[in-house]
Coordinates of C-alpha atoms and ligand atoms in Angstrom, one line a residue:
M24 CA 0.0 0.0 0.0
P25 CA 2.1 3.0 -1.2
N26 CA 2.2 6.1 0.9
I27 CA 2.5 9.3 -1.1
V28 CA 2.9 12.9 0.2
V29 CA 2.2 15.6 -2.2
V30 CA 3.7 19.0 -1.3
G31 CA 1.5 21.9 -2.5
A32 CA -2.3 22.6 -3.0
G33 CA -2.2 24.8 -6.0
V34 CA -3.8 23.6 -9.3
T35 CA -0.6 21.5 -9.9
G36 CA -0.7 19.7 -6.5
L37 CA -4.4 19.3 -6.5
T38 CA -4.6 17.9 -10.0
T39 CA -1.8 15.5 -9.4
T40 CA -3.4 14.3 -6.1
L41 CA -6.7 13.8 -7.9
L42 CA -5.0 11.4 -10.5
L43 CA -3.0 9.6 -7.9
S44 CA -6.0 9.2 -5.5
K45 CA -8.0 7.5 -8.3
K46 CA -5.4 4.7 -8.3
P47 CA -6.4 1.7 -6.2
G48 CA -4.1 1.3 -3.2
Y49 CA -2.4 4.7 -3.3
H50 CA -2.7 6.6 0.0
V51 CA -2.2 10.3 -0.5
T52 CA -1.5 13.0 2.0
V53 CA -1.4 16.6 0.8
I54 CA 0.6 19.2 2.8
A55 CA 0.6 22.8 2.0
K56 CA 1.4 26.2 3.5
H57 CA -1.5 27.7 1.4
M58 CA -4.9 26.2 0.6
P59 CA -7.9 27.1 -1.6
G60 CA -9.5 30.1 0.1
D61 CA -6.2 31.9 0.8
Y62 CA -5.1 35.0 -1.3
D63 CA -1.4 35.3 -0.8
I64 CA 1.5 36.6 -3.0
E65 CA 3.3 33.2 -2.5
Y66 CA 0.3 31.2 -3.8
T67 CA -0.3 31.7 -7.5
S68 CA -3.3 29.6 -8.3
P69 CA -6.2 31.8 -7.0
W70 CA -5.0 34.7 -9.0
A71 CA -5.1 33.1 -12.4
G72 CA -7.9 34.1 -15.0
A73 CA -7.9 31.3 -15.8
N74 CA -8.6 30.2 -19.4
W75 CA -7.2 27.7 -22.0
L76 CA -5.2 29.7 -24.5
P77 CA -2.2 27.8 -25.7
M78 CA 1.3 29.2 -25.3
A79 CA 3.6 26.3 -26.1
D80 CA 5.0 25.9 -29.6
A81 CA 4.1 22.7 -31.6
A82 CA 7.1 20.8 -30.1
G83 CA 5.9 21.4 -26.5
S84 CA 2.2 21.2 -27.3
K85 CA 1.7 17.8 -25.7
W86 CA 0.6 19.0 -22.2
E87 CA -2.0 21.7 -23.3
K88 CA -3.3 19.4 -25.9
T89 CA -4.0 16.5 -23.4
T90 CA -5.5 18.9 -20.9
W91 CA -8.1 20.3 -23.2
P92 CA -10.5 17.2 -23.4
E93 CA -10.8 17.0 -19.6
L94 CA -11.3 20.7 -19.0
A95 CA -13.9 20.6 -21.9
R96 CA -15.6 17.6 -20.3
L97 CA -15.9 19.4 -16.9
A98 CA -17.3 22.6 -18.8
K99 CA -19.8 20.5 -20.6
D100 CA -20.9 17.9 -18.0
V101 CA -19.8 19.1 -14.5
P102 CA -21.3 22.5 -13.6
E103 CA -20.1 22.4 -9.9
A104 CA -16.4 22.6 -11.3
G105 CA -17.0 26.2 -12.3
I106 CA -15.8 26.1 -15.8
H107 CA -17.7 27.5 -18.9
F108 CA -17.2 27.7 -22.6
Q109 CA -16.5 31.2 -24.1
N110 CA -16.5 32.6 -27.6
T111 CA -12.9 33.7 -28.0
V112 CA -11.3 36.3 -30.3
I113 CA -7.6 36.6 -30.6
Y114 CA -6.2 39.9 -32.3
N115 CA -2.6 40.1 -33.8
R116 CA -0.7 43.2 -34.6
E117 CA 2.4 42.7 -36.8
K118 CA 4.3 45.4 -34.9
D119 CA 4.2 43.1 -31.8
S120 CA 6.0 40.2 -33.5
N121 CA 9.3 40.8 -31.7
T122 CA 8.2 42.4 -28.3
A123 CA 8.4 40.4 -25.1
T124 CA 4.5 40.1 -25.1
G125 CA 4.3 39.3 -28.8
L126 CA 6.9 36.5 -28.6
W127 CA 5.2 35.1 -25.5
L128 CA 1.9 34.9 -27.4
K129 CA 3.3 33.7 -30.8
T130 CA 1.4 30.5 -30.8
L131 CA -1.8 32.0 -29.7
T132 CA -1.8 34.8 -32.2
S133 CA -0.8 32.6 -35.2
T134 CA -3.4 32.0 -38.0
E135 CA -2.0 28.4 -38.2
P136 CA -1.5 27.3 -34.7
W137 CA -1.2 23.6 -33.8
F138 CA -4.4 23.7 -31.7
K139 CA -6.6 24.6 -34.7
N140 CA -7.7 21.0 -34.8
V141 CA -7.9 20.5 -31.1
V142 CA -10.8 23.1 -30.5
S143 CA -13.9 22.4 -32.6
D144 CA -14.5 25.6 -34.4
F145 CA -11.1 27.4 -35.2
R146 CA -11.5 30.0 -37.9
I147 CA -9.6 33.0 -39.3
V148 CA -11.6 36.2 -39.0
P149 CA -12.3 37.6 -42.6
A150 CA -10.4 40.9 -43.2
K151 CA -13.7 42.9 -43.4
D152 CA -14.5 42.0 -39.8
I153 CA -11.1 42.9 -38.3
P154 CA -10.9 46.2 -36.5
T155 CA -8.3 48.7 -37.9
F156 CA -6.1 48.2 -34.8
A157 CA -5.2 44.6 -35.8
D158 CA -3.6 42.9 -38.7
S159 CA -5.2 39.5 -38.3
A160 CA -7.6 37.8 -36.0
T161 CA -8.8 34.3 -35.2
A162 CA -11.9 33.0 -33.3
F163 CA -12.9 29.7 -31.6
T164 CA -14.6 28.4 -28.5
S165 CA -12.3 28.1 -25.4
L166 CA -13.1 28.0 -21.8
C167 CA -12.7 30.0 -18.6
I168 CA -12.2 28.7 -15.1
N169 CA -13.6 30.3 -12.0
T170 CA -10.6 29.5 -9.8
A171 CA -12.6 30.3 -6.6
I172 CA -14.9 27.4 -7.4
Y173 CA -12.6 25.1 -9.2
L174 CA -9.8 24.8 -6.6
P175 CA -12.2 23.8 -3.8
Y176 CA -13.9 21.4 -6.3
L177 CA -10.5 19.7 -6.8
V178 CA -10.1 19.5 -3.1
S179 CA -13.6 17.9 -2.7
Q180 CA -12.8 15.4 -5.3
C181 CA -9.5 14.3 -3.7
L182 CA -11.2 14.0 -0.4
A183 CA -14.0 11.9 -1.8
N184 CA -11.2 9.6 -3.2
G185 CA -9.7 9.3 0.3
A186 CA -6.9 11.9 0.2
T187 CA -6.2 13.8 3.3
F188 CA -5.0 17.5 3.7
T189 CA -2.7 19.1 6.3
R190 CA -1.6 22.7 6.7
K191 CA 2.1 22.6 7.1
T192 CA 5.2 24.6 6.0
I193 CA 8.4 22.6 5.4
S194 CA 11.8 24.1 5.1
H195 CA 13.4 21.0 3.4
I196 CA 11.7 18.7 0.9
S197 CA 12.8 15.6 2.8
E198 CA 10.6 16.7 5.8
A199 CA 7.6 15.6 3.8
A200 CA 8.7 12.0 4.1
S201 CA 7.6 11.9 7.8
L202 CA 4.3 13.7 7.3
H203 CA 2.1 10.9 5.7
H204 CA -1.2 10.7 7.7
S205 CA -0.6 6.9 8.4
G206 CA 2.3 7.9 10.5
Q207 CA 4.5 5.7 8.3
K208 CA 7.4 6.9 6.1
A209 CA 6.3 8.1 2.8
D210 CA 7.4 5.9 -0.2
V211 CA 7.4 8.9 -2.5
I212 CA 7.1 12.7 -2.2
V213 CA 5.7 14.8 -5.1
N214 CA 7.0 18.4 -5.1
C215 CA 4.3 20.8 -6.5
T216 CA 5.6 23.9 -4.7
G217 CA 5.4 26.3 -7.7
L218 CA 7.4 29.6 -7.1
L219 CA 8.5 28.6 -3.6
A220 CA 10.6 25.7 -5.2
S221 CA 13.3 28.5 -5.6
K222 CA 13.4 28.7 -1.7
L223 CA 12.8 25.1 -0.5
G224 CA 15.8 23.3 1.0
G225 CA 16.8 20.3 -1.0
V226 CA 15.4 21.9 -4.1
M227 CA 16.5 25.6 -4.2
D228 CA 15.9 25.9 -8.0
A229 CA 17.5 29.1 -9.2
E230 CA 15.9 28.7 -12.5
V231 CA 12.5 29.5 -11.0
I232 CA 11.6 33.3 -11.1
P233 CA 8.4 35.3 -10.7
V234 CA 6.6 36.8 -13.7
R235 CA 4.4 39.4 -12.2
G236 CA 0.8 39.5 -13.3
Q237 CA -1.3 42.5 -12.3
I238 CA -5.1 42.2 -12.9
V239 CA -8.4 44.0 -12.2
V240 CA -11.6 42.0 -11.4
V241 CA -14.8 43.7 -12.5
R242 CA -18.5 43.0 -12.5
N243 CA -19.0 44.1 -16.2
D244 CA -19.8 41.5 -18.9
P245 CA -17.7 41.6 -22.0
G246 CA -19.8 39.1 -23.9
V247 CA -16.7 37.5 -25.4
M248 CA -13.2 36.4 -24.3
L249 CA -10.5 38.7 -25.9
T250 CA -6.7 38.9 -26.2
I251 CA -4.4 41.1 -28.2
S252 CA -0.8 40.6 -29.1
G253 CA 0.6 43.8 -27.4
T254 CA 0.2 47.4 -26.3
D255 CA 1.7 50.7 -27.6
D256 CA 2.8 51.8 -24.2
G257 CA 3.9 48.8 -22.1
E258 CA 6.6 46.3 -23.4
D259 CA 5.8 43.8 -20.8
E260 CA 2.1 44.4 -20.6
L261 CA -0.8 43.0 -22.6
T262 CA -4.6 43.1 -22.7
Y263 CA -6.9 40.3 -22.1
I264 CA -10.5 40.1 -20.9
M265 CA -12.2 36.9 -19.7
K266 CA -15.4 36.3 -17.8
R267 CA -15.2 33.6 -15.2
A268 CA -18.0 31.0 -14.8
A269 CA -20.8 31.1 -12.3
G270 CA -20.6 34.8 -11.2
G271 CA -16.9 34.9 -10.8
G272 CA -16.6 38.4 -12.4
T273 CA -14.4 39.4 -15.3
I274 CA -10.7 39.5 -15.2
L275 CA -9.0 42.4 -17.0
G276 CA -5.2 41.9 -17.6
G277 CA -2.5 42.5 -17.2
T278 CA 1.2 42.5 -17.0
Y279 CA 3.9 39.9 -17.8
Q280 CA 6.8 41.3 -15.8
K281 CA 9.8 38.9 -15.5
G282 CA 11.7 39.0 -12.3
K283 CA 9.3 41.4 -10.6
S284 CA 7.5 40.4 -7.4
D285 CA 5.8 43.6 -5.9
S286 CA 2.6 42.3 -4.3
N287 CA 0.9 45.8 -4.3
P288 CA -1.3 46.6 -7.4
D289 CA 0.2 49.7 -9.0
P290 CA -2.5 52.3 -9.5
N291 CA -1.0 53.6 -12.7
T292 CA -0.9 50.2 -14.2
A293 CA -4.4 49.5 -13.0
L294 CA -5.6 52.6 -15.0
Q295 CA -3.8 51.4 -18.1
I296 CA -5.3 48.0 -17.8
M297 CA -8.8 49.3 -17.5
R298 CA -8.3 51.9 -20.2
R299 CA -7.0 49.4 -22.7
A300 CA -9.8 46.9 -21.9
V301 CA -12.5 49.5 -22.5
E302 CA -10.8 50.5 -25.8
L303 CA -10.5 46.9 -26.9
C304 CA -14.0 46.1 -25.8
P305 CA -16.3 49.0 -25.6
A306 CA -19.3 46.7 -24.9
L307 CA -17.7 46.0 -21.5
T308 CA -19.3 49.3 -20.3
N309 CA -21.9 49.7 -23.1
G310 CA -19.8 52.4 -24.6
K311 CA -19.7 54.4 -21.4
G312 CA -16.0 54.2 -21.0
I313 CA -13.7 53.4 -17.9
D314 CA -15.8 55.3 -15.4
A315 CA -18.5 52.7 -15.9
L316 CA -16.2 49.8 -14.9
D317 CA -17.5 48.3 -11.7
V318 CA -14.4 47.1 -9.8
V319 CA -14.6 44.1 -7.4
R320 CA -10.8 44.2 -6.6
H321 CA -7.2 44.8 -7.9
G322 CA -4.7 41.9 -7.6
V323 CA -1.3 40.6 -8.2
G324 CA -0.1 37.1 -8.8
L325 CA 3.3 35.7 -9.6
R326 CA 3.5 33.1 -12.3
P327 CA 6.1 30.4 -11.4
Y328 CA 8.3 30.7 -14.5
R329 CA 11.2 28.3 -15.0
N330 CA 14.0 28.9 -17.3
G331 CA 14.2 25.7 -19.4
G332 CA 10.5 24.8 -18.7
V333 CA 8.6 22.7 -16.2
R334 CA 10.7 20.4 -14.0
L335 CA 9.1 16.9 -14.4
E336 CA 11.6 14.3 -13.1
K337 CA 12.3 12.0 -10.3
E338 CA 15.2 12.4 -7.9
M339 CA 16.4 10.5 -4.8
I340 CA 16.8 13.0 -1.9
E341 CA 18.0 11.9 1.5
G342 CA 16.8 8.3 1.0
C343 CA 13.3 9.1 -0.4
W344 CA 12.1 9.4 -4.0
V345 CA 10.9 12.8 -4.9
V346 CA 8.9 13.4 -8.2
H347 CA 9.2 17.1 -9.2
N348 CA 6.2 18.9 -11.0
Y349 CA 6.7 22.6 -10.7
G350 CA 7.5 25.7 -12.9
H351 CA 4.4 26.1 -15.0
G352 CA 4.6 29.8 -15.6
G353 CA 1.5 31.2 -17.1
Y354 CA 0.0 27.9 -18.2
G355 CA -0.5 25.9 -15.0
Y356 CA -4.3 25.4 -15.5
Q357 CA -4.3 24.8 -19.3
S358 CA -1.6 22.2 -19.0
S359 CA -2.6 20.7 -15.6
Y360 CA -3.9 17.2 -16.6
G361 CA -1.0 16.7 -19.0
Y362 CA 1.7 17.4 -16.5
S363 CA -0.2 15.7 -13.6
D364 CA -0.6 12.6 -15.8
D365 CA 3.1 12.4 -16.5
A366 CA 4.0 13.0 -12.8
T367 CA 1.7 10.2 -11.9
A368 CA 3.5 7.9 -14.3
L369 CA 6.7 8.9 -12.6
V370 CA 5.3 7.9 -9.2
D371 CA 4.1 4.6 -10.7
E372 CA 7.7 4.1 -12.1
V373 CA 9.3 4.7 -8.6
L374 CA 6.8 2.4 -7.0
A375 CA 7.0 -0.3 -9.5
P376 CA 10.0 -2.2 -7.9
K377 CA 8.2 -2.1 -4.5
A378 CA 5.0 -3.5 -6.0
K379 CA 6.9 -6.5 -7.2
L380 CA 8.2 -7.4 -3.7
Ligands
FAD412 P1 0.8 27.5 -6.6 O1 -0.5 27.8 -6.9 O2 1.7 28.7 -6.2 O3 0.8 26.4 -5.4 C1 2.0 26.1 -4.7 C2 1.6 25.3 -3.5 O4 2.9 24.8 -2.8 C3 0.9 26.0 -2.5 O5 -0.2 25.3 -1.9 C4 1.9 26.4 -1.4 O6 1.5 26.7 -0.1 C5 2.7 25.1 -1.5 N1 4.1 25.2 -0.9 C6 5.1 25.8 -1.4 N2 6.2 25.7 -0.7 C7 5.8 25.1 0.4 C8 6.5 24.7 1.6 N3 7.8 25.0 1.8 N4 5.7 24.1 2.5 C9 4.5 23.7 2.3 N5 3.8 24.1 1.2 C10 4.5 24.8 0.2 N6 -2.7 29.6 -16.1 C11 -3.4 29.1 -17.1 O7 -3.4 27.9 -17.5 N7 -4.4 29.9 -17.7 C12 -4.5 31.3 -17.3 O8 -5.4 31.9 -17.9 C13 -3.6 31.8 -16.4 N8 -3.7 33.2 -16.1 C14 -2.9 33.6 -15.1 C15 -3.0 35.0 -14.7 C16 -2.2 35.6 -13.7 C17 -2.4 37.0 -13.3 C18 -1.3 34.7 -13.1 C19 -0.5 35.2 -11.9 C20 -1.1 33.3 -13.4 C21 -2.0 32.8 -14.4 N9 -1.8 31.5 -14.9 C22 -2.6 30.9 -15.8 C23 -0.7 30.6 -14.3 C24 -1.2 29.7 -13.3 O9 -1.8 30.4 -12.2 C25 0.1 29.0 -12.6 O10 0.8 28.3 -13.5 C26 -0.4 28.0 -11.5 O11 -1.4 28.5 -10.7 C27 0.7 27.4 -10.8 O12 0.2 26.5 -9.9 P2 1.1 25.6 -8.8 O13 0.1 24.7 -8.1 O14 2.3 25.1 -9.6 O15 1.6 26.8 -7.8

């Protein structure tokens, strides 16, 4: 009966726990400093939009591709997960092709992206329907997740499968080995610590850095999910608008500031975000401009970016196997089932010799 300790209760830790806890005989304990319900600058998941808008290039598309069917199933058949489908339009401006934001959104803004056959209705918007500010545009149905509903939903599914949760901060990854709820030593630890993998003893991953995302949550309804490839006055800023499912409000973004970690929303940036959103989507305030935005709150989250990409591998640390699954940058939700499936396969691999005994 393998004992597994997952460290982390963000979307990565919870999705990995969900998949592990479905396996007969796997006994899973989750330990976490932060849990769904908390809003903290060290805890990224609650701050995300979150939607499924691919960022990986074709070579790295596997994880976003394999996540789409499960998120789409939840949107279609499981209303209590807090995910809904949204008509989506992506605008591209040629002048953004070499900016930080333009490069980051290269896959998304392409008229020939790898995901055109993953979603059901990908189309290129005819030139006559493209506003003058853009050079090309695509449209398709994607989805948006209400993180305030989805994260507790994941916890409830894990609990139903027998996983247990404990609030705990560890200073070294090997401490997790003695924290299984059975009181026995863990057979494997799964490290889903996001940004804090850069500070955790035994891991201390210097490749993990924050990418600061400032957002505004409003009550206004845009009617469509929109993203554009860049702005004229902010090299590491962008404009996106998404309405969360089930009354979660509309997220206006945002910034993509590498290496910055200030947790306070900057008032000037907030004004820029709101001004750009209303310009891109006048319907947001029925043409009444920025003053008609009904603000719920301003926020900042830090994307756990990792130079070289997500760390997904096994490692023996102080006599216990650790499976790492962290560093998902700005795509932790939209790739969650793909990476968690691979992390689960690594756990299976680590436990295989023990199962043969
Ligand atoms: P986290 O959510 O940070 O969770 C880490 C967990 O580890 C926490 O529970 C923490 O307490 C625990 N932990 C860490 N260290 C310790 C320790 N020492 N002891 C105990 N516990 C510990 N992604 C998308 O897919 N689509 C989007 O539209 C999207 N939009 C975004 C918008 C913004 C503004 C931001 C900031 C992010 C967005 N993202 C989006 C990215 C996404 O939010 C992240 O990739 C994802 O949340 C990372 O999740 P995680 O579980 O790896 O990390």
